[in-house]
CSV table of C-alpha atoms and ligand atoms in Angstrom, one decimal:
chain,number,residue,atom,x,y,z
A,1,MET,CA,-0.1,-0.1,-0.1
A,2,ILE,CA,1.7,3.3,-1.1
A,3,PHE,CA,-1.0,5.8,0.3
A,4,PHE,CA,-3.8,5.4,2.8
A,5,PRO,CA,-6.6,8.1,2.9
A,6,THR,CA,-6.8,10.3,6.2
A,7,ILE,CA,-9.4,9.0,8.3
A,8,PHE,CA,-12.2,11.8,9.0
A,9,PRO,CA,-13.8,12.1,12.2
A,10,ASP,CA,-16.3,9.6,13.2
A,11,GLU,CA,-16.1,8.0,10.1
A,12,LEU,CA,-16.6,4.4,9.5
A,13,LEU,CA,-14.2,2.1,8.7
A,14,TYR,CA,-16.0,0.9,5.6
A,15,SER,CA,-16.1,4.5,4.3
A,16,VAL,CA,-12.4,4.6,4.5
A,17,PHE,CA,-12.1,1.4,2.6
A,18,ALA,CA,-14.3,2.7,0.1
A,19,ARG,CA,-12.4,5.7,-0.6
A,20,TYR,CA,-9.5,3.8,-0.7
A,21,HIS,CA,-10.7,1.6,-3.1
A,22,ARG,CA,-11.8,4.5,-5.4
A,23,ASN,CA,-8.7,6.1,-5.0
A,24,SER,CA,-6.6,3.3,-5.6
A,25,GLY,CA,-8.3,2.6,-9.1
A,26,ASN,CA,-8.6,-1.1,-8.6
A,27,GLU,CA,-11.0,-2.8,-10.6
A,28,GLY,CA,-11.8,-5.6,-8.3
A,29,ARG,CA,-12.5,-5.5,-4.5
A,30,LYS,CA,-10.1,-8.7,-4.0
A,31,GLN,CA,-7.2,-6.5,-5.1
A,32,THR,CA,-8.1,-3.7,-2.6
A,33,MET,CA,-8.7,-6.5,0.1
A,34,ASN,CA,-5.2,-7.7,-0.5
A,35,GLU,CA,-3.7,-4.4,-0.4
A,36,LEU,CA,-5.7,-3.6,2.9
A,37,PHE,CA,-5.3,-6.8,4.8
A,38,ALA,CA,-2.6,-8.7,2.8
A,39,ASN,CA,-5.3,-11.2,2.1
A,40,PRO,CA,-7.7,-11.0,-0.7
A,41,SER,CA,-10.3,-13.3,0.9
A,42,THR,CA,-10.9,-11.1,3.9
A,43,CYS,CA,-14.5,-11.0,4.6
A,44,SER,CA,-15.4,-7.8,6.4
A,45,SER,CA,-18.7,-6.7,7.5
A,46,ILE,CA,-19.5,-3.0,7.5
A,47,TRP,CA,-20.4,-3.1,11.2
A,48,PHE,CA,-17.7,-5.4,12.5
A,49,PRO,CA,-14.7,-5.4,10.3
A,50,SER,CA,-11.7,-7.6,10.9
A,51,GLN,CA,-8.0,-8.3,11.1
A,52,LEU,CA,-7.5,-4.5,12.0
A,53,GLU,CA,-3.7,-5.5,13.4
A,54,GLU,CA,-3.0,-6.6,9.8
A,55,LEU,CA,-4.4,-3.4,8.6
A,56,THR,CA,-2.3,-1.2,10.8
A,57,ARG,CA,0.7,-3.0,9.5
A,58,GLN,CA,-0.2,-2.3,5.8
A,59,ILE,CA,-0.9,1.4,6.4
A,60,PRO,CA,2.3,3.5,5.4
A,61,GLY,CA,4.2,4.9,8.5
A,62,GLN,CA,1.8,2.8,10.7
A,63,VAL,CA,0.0,5.8,11.7
A,64,TYR,CA,-2.7,4.2,13.5
A,65,THR,CA,-3.0,1.6,16.2
A,66,SER,CA,-5.9,-0.9,15.9
A,67,GLU,CA,-7.3,0.4,19.4
A,68,GLU,CA,-7.8,3.8,17.5
A,69,LEU,CA,-9.5,2.3,14.9
A,70,ILE,CA,-11.9,0.3,17.0
A,71,GLN,CA,-12.6,3.1,19.6
A,72,ASN,CA,-13.2,5.9,16.9
A,73,HIS,CA,-14.2,4.3,13.7
A,74,THR,CA,-16.2,1.1,14.3
A,75,LEU,CA,-19.5,0.6,16.5
A,76,ILE,CA,-17.8,-1.3,19.3
A,77,PRO,CA,-17.5,1.4,21.7
A,78,TYR,CA,-21.3,1.6,21.4
A,79,PHE,CA,-22.0,-1.9,22.9
A,80,THR,CA,-19.1,-2.3,25.2
A,81,PRO,CA,-20.6,-0.6,28.3
A,82,PHE,CA,-23.4,-3.0,28.1
A,83,ILE,CA,-21.9,-6.3,27.5
A,84,PRO,CA,-19.9,-8.5,30.1
A,85,HIS,CA,-16.2,-7.6,30.2
A,86,GLU,CA,-14.8,-10.7,29.1
A,87,ARG,CA,-17.1,-10.6,26.0
A,88,ALA,CA,-15.8,-7.1,25.4
A,89,THR,CA,-12.3,-8.1,25.4
A,90,ARG,CA,-13.1,-11.1,23.1
A,91,LEU,CA,-15.0,-8.8,20.8
A,92,MET,CA,-11.8,-6.6,20.7
A,93,GLU,CA,-9.5,-9.4,20.1
A,94,LEU,CA,-11.7,-10.8,17.2
A,95,VAL,CA,-12.2,-7.7,15.2
A,96,LYS,CA,-8.3,-7.0,15.6
A,97,SER,CA,-7.0,-10.6,14.4
A,98,LYS,CA,-9.5,-12.7,12.9
A,99,ILE,CA,-10.2,-13.5,9.2
A,100,SER,CA,-13.8,-13.9,9.4
A,101,SER,CA,-15.7,-11.8,11.8
A,102,SER,CA,-18.1,-13.3,13.7
A,103,ALA,CA,-18.5,-10.4,16.1
A,104,ASN,CA,-22.5,-10.4,15.8
A,105,MET,CA,-22.3,-13.7,17.4
A,106,ILE,CA,-20.3,-12.7,20.4
A,107,LEU,CA,-22.6,-9.6,20.9
A,108,GLY,CA,-25.5,-11.8,20.6
A,109,ARG,CA,-26.9,-8.9,18.4
A,110,ALA,CA,-29.2,-11.1,16.4
A,111,ALA,CA,-31.0,-12.2,19.5
A,112,LEU,CA,-31.3,-8.7,20.7
A,113,SER,CA,-34.3,-8.3,18.3
A,114,VAL,CA,-33.7,-4.7,17.5
A,115,LYS,CA,-34.8,-3.6,14.0
A,116,PRO,CA,-31.6,-3.0,12.4
A,117,LYS,CA,-31.4,-0.2,9.9
A,118,GLN,CA,-31.4,-1.7,6.2
A,119,LYS,CA,-29.7,1.0,4.7
A,120,LEU,CA,-26.6,3.4,5.3
A,121,LEU,CA,-27.8,6.9,6.4
A,122,TYR,CA,-26.4,10.3,5.9
A,123,CYS,CA,-27.1,13.9,6.8
A,124,SER,CA,-27.2,16.4,4.1
A,125,GLU,CA,-26.0,19.2,6.2
A,126,CYS,CA,-23.0,17.0,7.1
A,127,VAL,CA,-22.4,16.4,3.7
A,128,GLN,CA,-22.1,20.2,2.7
A,129,GLU,CA,-20.0,20.7,5.9
A,130,ASP,CA,-17.6,18.1,5.0
A,131,ARG,CA,-17.3,19.0,1.4
A,132,THR,CA,-15.9,22.2,2.8
A,133,LYS,CA,-14.0,21.1,5.5
A,134,TYR,CA,-12.4,17.9,3.9
A,135,GLY,CA,-12.8,17.9,0.2
A,136,GLU,CA,-15.6,15.4,0.1
A,137,ALA,CA,-18.6,13.5,2.2
A,138,TYR,CA,-18.2,10.5,4.1
A,139,TRP,CA,-20.2,7.9,5.9
A,140,HIS,CA,-20.5,8.9,9.5
A,141,ARG,CA,-20.3,6.2,12.1
A,142,CYS,CA,-22.9,7.8,14.5
A,143,HIS,CA,-25.6,7.9,11.8
A,144,GLN,CA,-25.8,4.1,11.1
A,145,LEU,CA,-26.6,3.3,14.7
A,146,GLU,CA,-29.9,1.7,15.3
A,147,GLY,CA,-32.7,4.1,16.4
A,148,VAL,CA,-30.5,7.1,15.5
A,149,TYR,CA,-32.7,9.0,12.8
A,150,VAL,CA,-31.4,12.6,13.6
A,151,CYS,CA,-28.1,14.1,13.3
A,152,THR,CA,-27.0,15.6,16.5
A,153,GLU,CA,-24.6,18.4,15.0
A,154,HIS,CA,-27.5,19.9,12.8
A,155,GLY,CA,-30.6,18.5,14.3
A,156,SER,CA,-31.5,17.4,10.8
A,157,PHE,CA,-33.5,14.0,9.9
A,158,LEU,CA,-31.2,11.5,8.2
A,159,ILE,CA,-31.4,10.5,4.7
A,160,GLN,CA,-31.5,6.9,3.8
A,161,SER,CA,-29.3,5.8,1.0
A,162,ARG,CA,-29.7,2.9,-1.4
A,163,ILE,CA,-26.8,1.3,0.1
A,164,SER,CA,-27.5,-1.6,2.0
A,165,HIS,CA,-25.3,-2.7,5.2
A,166,GLN,CA,-25.9,-6.3,4.8
A,167,VAL,CA,-23.4,-6.6,1.7
A,168,GLN,CA,-21.2,-9.0,3.1
A,169,GLY,CA,-18.7,-11.8,1.6
A,170,ASN,CA,-18.5,-11.8,-2.3
A,171,ARG,CA,-21.2,-9.3,-2.4
A,172,TYR,CA,-19.3,-6.8,-0.4
A,173,GLN,CA,-19.0,-3.8,-2.4
A,174,PHE,CA,-17.3,-0.5,-1.8
A,175,PHE,CA,-19.4,2.5,-2.1
A,176,THR,CA,-18.2,6.1,-1.1
A,177,LEU,CA,-20.9,8.3,0.0
A,178,GLU,CA,-20.0,10.6,-2.6
A,179,ASN,CA,-20.6,7.8,-5.2
A,180,VAL,CA,-24.0,7.7,-3.8
A,181,LEU,CA,-25.0,11.4,-3.9
A,182,VAL,CA,-25.3,11.1,-7.5
A,183,ASP,CA,-28.6,9.1,-7.1
A,184,THR,CA,-31.8,10.6,-5.5
A,185,ASP,CA,-32.5,9.5,-1.9
A,186,GLU,CA,-35.7,9.7,0.0
A,187,LYS,CA,-36.0,10.8,3.4
A,188,CYS,CA,-36.4,8.0,6.2
A,189,SER,CA,-39.9,7.0,5.7
A,190,ILE,CA,-40.3,5.6,9.2
A,191,ILE,CA,-39.8,9.0,11.0
A,192,ASP,CA,-42.7,10.4,13.3
A,193,TYR,CA,-41.9,13.9,13.3
A,194,SER,CA,-44.0,14.5,16.3
A,195,CYS,CA,-41.2,12.3,18.3
A,196,GLU,CA,-38.6,14.5,17.4
A,197,LYS,CA,-37.6,15.2,20.9
A,198,TYR,CA,-37.1,11.6,21.6
A,199,TYR,CA,-35.3,10.8,18.3
A,200,LYS,CA,-33.0,13.4,19.5
A,201,TYR,CA,-32.5,12.3,22.8
A,202,ILE,CA,-31.5,8.8,21.6
A,203,ALA,CA,-29.0,10.2,19.0
A,204,VAL,CA,-27.3,12.5,21.8
A,205,GLN,CA,-27.0,9.3,23.8
A,206,SER,CA,-25.9,7.1,20.9
A,207,LEU,CA,-23.2,9.6,20.2
A,208,TYR,CA,-22.2,10.0,23.8
A,209,LEU,CA,-21.5,6.1,23.9
A,210,LEU,CA,-19.3,6.3,20.7
A,211,ASN,CA,-17.4,9.2,21.9
A,212,LYS,CA,-17.0,8.6,25.5
A,213,GLN,CA,-15.6,4.9,24.9
A,214,LEU,CA,-16.9,3.8,28.2
A,215,PRO,CA,-15.8,0.6,29.9
A,216,SER,CA,-17.9,-2.6,30.2
A,217,VAL,CA,-20.2,-1.7,33.3
A,218,GLY,CA,-21.6,-5.0,34.6
A,219,LEU,CA,-25.0,-6.2,33.9
A,220,ASN,CA,-25.5,-6.6,37.7
A,221,LYS,CA,-24.5,-3.0,38.5
A,222,ILE,CA,-26.8,-1.7,35.7
A,223,HIS,CA,-29.6,-3.6,37.2
A,224,THR,CA,-29.5,-2.3,40.7
A,225,TYR,CA,-29.0,1.1,39.4
A,226,TYR,CA,-32.4,0.4,37.4
A,227,VAL,CA,-34.3,-1.0,40.4
A,228,SER,CA,-33.2,1.9,42.7
A,229,LYS,CA,-34.5,4.4,40.3
A,230,LEU,CA,-37.4,2.6,39.9
A,231,ARG,CA,-38.1,2.3,43.5
A,232,SER,CA,-37.7,6.0,43.8
A,233,GLU,CA,-40.2,6.7,41.1
A,234,GLY,CA,-42.8,4.4,43.3
A,235,TYR,CA,-42.5,1.4,40.5
A,236,VAL,CA,-41.2,-1.0,43.1
A,237,CYS,CA,-43.8,-2.5,45.8
A,238,ARG,CA,-42.5,-2.0,49.2
A,239,ALA,CA,-43.9,-5.1,50.7
A,240,SER,CA,-42.9,-7.6,48.1
A,241,ASN,CA,-40.3,-5.5,46.7
A,242,ARG,CA,-41.4,-6.6,43.3
A,243,ILE,CA,-41.5,-4.3,40.3
A,244,LYS,CA,-45.1,-3.0,40.0
A,245,TRP,CA,-45.4,-4.2,36.3
A,246,ASP,CA,-48.8,-2.9,35.0
A,247,ARG,CA,-48.0,0.5,36.5
A,248,LEU,CA,-44.4,0.6,34.7
A,249,ILE,CA,-45.7,-0.9,31.5
A,250,SER,CA,-48.5,1.4,31.2
A,251,ALA,CA,-46.4,4.4,32.1
A,252,PHE,CA,-43.4,3.4,30.0
A,253,ARG,CA,-46.0,3.1,26.7
A,254,PHE,CA,-47.7,6.5,27.6
A,255,HIS,CA,-44.3,8.1,28.0
A,256,TYR,CA,-43.0,7.3,24.4
A,257,GLY,CA,-46.3,6.4,22.8
A,258,ASP,CA,-46.9,3.1,21.1
A,259,ARG,CA,-46.2,4.6,17.6
A,260,LEU,CA,-42.3,5.3,18.3
A,261,LEU,CA,-42.0,2.2,20.2
A,262,THR,CA,-43.5,0.1,17.5
A,263,GLU,CA,-41.2,2.0,15.0
A,264,LEU,CA,-38.1,1.4,17.4
A,265,ASN,CA,-39.2,-2.5,17.5
A,266,GLY,CA,-39.4,-1.6,21.3
A,267,MET,CA,-43.1,-2.1,21.9
A,268,VAL,CA,-43.7,-3.4,25.5
A,269,ARG,CA,-46.6,-5.8,26.6
A,270,GLU,CA,-47.8,-7.0,29.9
A,271,ARG,CA,-45.5,-10.3,29.9
A,272,ASP,CA,-42.1,-11.2,29.0
A,273,SER,CA,-41.3,-8.2,26.8
A,274,TRP,CA,-37.7,-6.8,26.5
A,275,LEU,CA,-38.3,-4.7,29.5
A,276,HIS,CA,-39.0,-7.7,31.5
A,277,LYS,CA,-35.7,-8.8,30.2
A,278,LEU,CA,-33.7,-5.7,31.1
A,279,LEU,CA,-35.2,-5.6,34.7
A,280,ARG,CA,-34.8,-9.2,35.5
A,281,LYS,CA,-31.9,-10.5,37.1
A,282,PRO,CA,-29.4,-9.9,34.2
A,283,ARG,CA,-28.3,-13.1,32.2
A,284,VAL,CA,-28.6,-11.7,28.8
A,285,SER,CA,-27.1,-8.5,27.2
A,286,CYS,CA,-29.8,-6.3,25.9
A,287,HIS,CA,-29.5,-3.9,23.0
A,288,PRO,CA,-27.7,-0.5,23.7
A,289,LEU,CA,-30.9,1.1,22.6
A,290,ARG,CA,-33.1,-0.5,24.8
A,291,HIS,CA,-30.9,0.8,27.7
A,292,ILE,CA,-31.3,4.4,26.2
A,293,LEU,CA,-35.0,4.0,26.3
A,294,LEU,CA,-35.2,2.9,29.9
A,295,LEU,CA,-32.9,5.8,30.9
A,296,GLY,CA,-34.9,8.4,28.8
A,297,PHE,CA,-38.1,7.2,30.6
A,298,LEU,CA,-36.3,7.3,33.9
A,299,GLY,CA,-35.2,10.9,33.2
A,300,GLU,CA,-31.6,10.0,33.2
A,301,THR,CA,-28.8,9.9,30.7
A,302,VAL,CA,-26.0,7.5,30.1
A,303,GLU,CA,-23.7,10.1,31.7
A,304,SER,CA,-25.9,10.6,34.6
A,305,MET,CA,-26.1,7.0,34.9
A,306,MET,CA,-22.3,6.6,34.9
A,307,ASP,CA,-21.9,9.4,37.5
A,308,GLY,CA,-24.4,7.3,39.5
A,309,LEU,CA,-22.5,4.2,39.0
A,310,ALA,CA,-19.2,6.0,39.9
A,311,GLU,CA,-20.4,6.9,43.3
A,312,GLU,CA,-21.2,3.3,44.5
A,313,LYS,CA,-22.9,4.8,47.4
A,314,THR,CA,-25.6,6.4,45.7
A,315,ILE,CA,-27.0,2.8,44.8
A,316,ASN,CA,-29.4,1.8,47.2
A,317,TYR,CA,-28.6,5.0,48.9
A,318,GLU,CA,-31.5,5.9,51.0
A,319,PRO,CA,-30.9,9.0,53.3
A,320,PHE,CA,-34.5,8.9,54.5
A,321,GLY,CA,-34.9,5.2,54.8
A,322,HIS,CA,-37.5,3.1,52.9
A,323,GLY,CA,-40.9,4.3,52.0
A,324,PRO,CA,-43.8,4.8,52.2
A,325,TRP,CA,-43.4,7.9,54.4
A,326,PRO,CA,-46.0,9.6,56.8
A,327,CYS,CA,-48.0,12.4,55.7
A,328,LEU,CA,-47.3,15.5,58.3
A,329,ASN,CA,-50.3,17.5,57.2
A,330,LYS,CA,-51.9,17.8,60.7
A,331,ALA,CA,-55.2,18.9,59.3
A,332,ALA,CA,-55.6,15.5,57.4
A,333,ASN,CA,-57.4,12.4,59.0
A,334,HIS,CA,-54.2,10.4,57.9
A,335,TYR,CA,-51.7,12.2,59.8
A,336,ARG,CA,-48.7,10.7,60.6
A,337,GLN,CA,-50.0,7.7,58.5
A,338,PRO,CA,-47.4,6.2,56.0
A,339,VAL,CA,-49.0,7.0,52.7
A,340,ILE,CA,-46.3,9.0,50.7
A,341,VAL,CA,-44.6,6.3,48.4
A,342,SER,CA,-42.2,8.4,46.7
A,343,CYS,CA,-39.4,10.8,47.9
A,344,LYS,CA,-37.5,13.2,45.5
A,345,ILE,CA,-34.1,13.6,46.5
A,346,THR,CA,-32.1,16.6,45.6
A,347,ARG,CA,-28.7,18.2,47.0
A,348,CYS,CA,-28.5,20.9,49.2
A,349,SER,CA,-26.3,23.5,47.1
A,350,ARG,CA,-24.6,24.8,50.0
A,351,SER,CA,-23.9,21.8,52.3
A,352,GLY,CA,-24.2,19.1,49.7
A,353,ASN,CA,-26.6,17.2,52.2
A,354,PRO,CA,-29.6,15.3,50.7
A,355,VAL,CA,-33.1,16.9,50.8
A,356,GLY,CA,-36.0,14.6,50.6
A,357,THR,CA,-39.2,16.3,49.3
A,358,PHE,CA,-42.2,14.3,50.2
A,359,THR,CA,-45.4,14.9,48.2
A,360,CYS,CA,-49.0,13.6,49.6
A,361,ASP,CA,-52.2,13.4,47.6
A,362,CYS,CA,-54.0,15.4,50.0
A,363,GLY,CA,-51.5,18.3,48.4
A,364,PHE,CA,-49.5,18.6,51.4
A,365,ILE,CA,-45.5,19.0,50.6
A,366,TYR,CA,-42.9,19.0,53.1
A,367,SER,CA,-39.0,18.5,52.7
A,368,ARG,CA,-36.2,17.7,55.3
A,369,THR,CA,-32.6,17.8,54.9
A,370,GLY,CA,-30.9,14.4,55.6
A,371,PRO,CA,-29.8,12.1,56.0
A,372,ASP,CA,-32.2,10.9,58.8
A,373,LYS,CA,-30.2,9.8,61.9
A,374,ALA,CA,-33.0,8.2,63.9
A,375,ASP,CA,-36.4,6.6,63.3
A,376,THR,CA,-37.9,10.0,65.0
A,377,ASP,CA,-36.6,11.8,61.9
A,378,ARG,CA,-39.2,10.4,59.9
A,379,PHE,CA,-41.7,12.8,61.6
A,380,LYS,CA,-39.7,15.9,61.3
A,381,ILE,CA,-40.4,18.7,58.8
A,382,GLY,CA,-37.9,20.7,57.6
A,383,ARG,CA,-40.1,23.3,55.4
A,384,ILE,CA,-43.7,23.1,54.5
A,385,LYS,CA,-43.7,23.7,50.6
A,386,ALA,CA,-47.4,23.3,50.1
A,387,PHE,CA,-50.4,23.1,52.3
A,388,GLY,CA,-52.9,21.6,50.0
A,389,SER,CA,-56.6,21.8,49.7
A,390,VAL,CA,-57.2,19.6,52.9
A,391,TRP,CA,-55.2,21.7,55.1
A,392,ARG,CA,-56.9,24.8,53.6
A,393,MET,CA,-60.3,23.6,54.2
A,394,ARG,CA,-59.7,22.9,57.8
A,395,HIS,CA,-57.8,26.1,58.3
A,396,ALA,CA,-61.2,27.8,56.6
A,397,GLU,CA,-63.2,25.8,59.2
A,398,LEU,CA,-60.8,26.8,62.3
A,399,SER,CA,-61.0,30.4,61.4
A,400,LEU,CA,-64.8,30.4,61.8
A,401,GLN,CA,-64.5,29.1,65.4
A,402,LYS,CA,-63.6,31.7,68.1
A,403,LEU,CA,-60.0,30.0,68.7
A,404,SER,CA,-57.0,31.9,69.7
A,405,LEU,CA,-54.4,32.1,66.9
A,406,ARG,CA,-52.2,29.7,69.2
A,407,ARG,CA,-54.7,27.0,69.5
A,408,GLN,CA,-55.1,27.4,65.5
A,409,ALA,CA,-51.6,27.1,64.8
A,410,GLU,CA,-51.5,24.0,67.2
A,411,LEU,CA,-54.4,22.3,65.6
A,412,LEU,CA,-52.8,22.8,62.1
A,413,GLY,CA,-49.4,22.3,62.8
A,414,CYS,CA,-47.6,25.2,62.2
A,415,ASP,CA,-46.7,28.6,63.7
A,416,PRO,CA,-49.0,31.3,64.4
A,417,GLN,CA,-47.3,33.7,61.8
A,418,THR,CA,-48.3,31.2,59.1
A,419,ILE,CA,-51.8,31.3,60.2
A,420,ILE,CA,-51.8,35.0,59.7
A,421,ASN,CA,-50.0,34.7,56.3
A,422,GLN,CA,-52.6,32.1,55.2
A,423,GLN,CA,-55.5,34.6,56.5
A,424,ARG,CA,-54.1,37.3,54.2
A,425,ARG,CA,-54.2,35.3,51.2
A,426,MET,CA,-57.6,34.2,51.8
A,427,ILE,CA,-58.8,37.7,52.0
D,501,ZN,ZN1,-25.4,16.6,10.1
D,502,ZN,ZN1,-51.6,14.0,53.2
C-alpha cells in the first residue's frame, strides 16, 4: 500500500475502505482487500471489520493503532458498556485479528431483536460541511446506529441511501458516500416527526456512547441502578419488593407512545417483553438502544447513570430510609400515616446534604434535610412547601370558630405567623 486516505472524524471504517478503493483505481474488490489486509479473501462486515492489526501494519508509516481504529471508527464502543467485560475483550480481539468476523455472534446482536437499519444513512448538512472542511462527504459512524435518525450536529433528520449494510462476503462492495449522492434519495420514511424530541435524545445518547468509549459496566451494577431508580419513582412494591409491572408498562407506553415504540421495535407488553428481560436478574445482554429508552423514561442519561455508578454509594442510597413515608399534615385524617410512596431526593447546594421532598395526595408537601439519623426523624418537617386543599379547608373551618391564634396553629401544625399569612391570602 503506497498511500492510505486520512481518516475523517467519526468516519466508519467501511467508508475509508471505499475511499481507498476508489482512489486506488483497483477494478476488483479482491485486489483492494489484498492491499488492505494482505489477504484477498478477507471478509469484512460494515459494522464489524476484522483483521485490523494486519491493516495497521499495511498502512504506510503505521500511523494508526488497532485500538484507535476500533474506538474511533467502529461501532464497538457503543456496545461495550452493556456487555460483560470478558465478552468485550473477546470482541476486541476478534476484530483485531480474526480473518472472518463473527462479532455479531459474540454480541448476540441477532438475538437482541432490535430492528436493524436496512441501509446506510447520511445527513445532508454534514455532506455540505464535510465537503467544505475535508474536500468530500463520507459515511458517519453515528448515523448508522439503530434508533438514530437525527444528526446531533445539525438537528436534521437523516436521509436513507440505497446502500444496504448487509452486503457481505462476495457481495461486499465499496460505495463512498460521494458515489451514492449522484442518485436521488428519499427521507427515512419511518420517522414520526412528532417524536422529534425522543429521536434527538436517542441520537445524543448514542453519540455519547461512541465518543466516551466507556468500559464494560457490568450487568449486575446496571440492574441495581435501574431498580433503585424505579424504587424512588414508586414502581417497586414496598412489601414484596417486586416491580409493579402494570403501572410501569402503562407509564412507559404513555411516555413514548406506542407508535414510536413500534417504530423502534421496542413495543412492551404485559408479559415477557424486552423491558422484563432488561429488569430481571441480568443473564443476557440487551441492546444499547433498550438501555437508552429505559434511561430516558427514568429521566436519566448515559452520563448521569455513569456518574451514579461511579459513586457506588448512591446506589441503594436511601438517606430517608424506605418508603412509604408519613404525611405530616396535621389537618388530614391520615396524619402520621405512611401514605407517601415516593420521595424526591435533591442536594442542598451549600452543604451537599440530601434534601428529601415528600408529596402527599392531599396536596401537602414538605421537605427535610437528611440524612435521617434516628427513626423519629421521619416525623420531622424541615419546611412546608405546600399546604394543599385538605389543610386549607380545615384552616377555613377553624378560622370560623373563636379560637386563639395559638390554638389554631397548634391544631394545624404550624406557627401562628403562618396562620396570619394564610389568612391574608384568603382575604
Ligand atoms: Zn449533520
Ligand atoms: Zn396527606
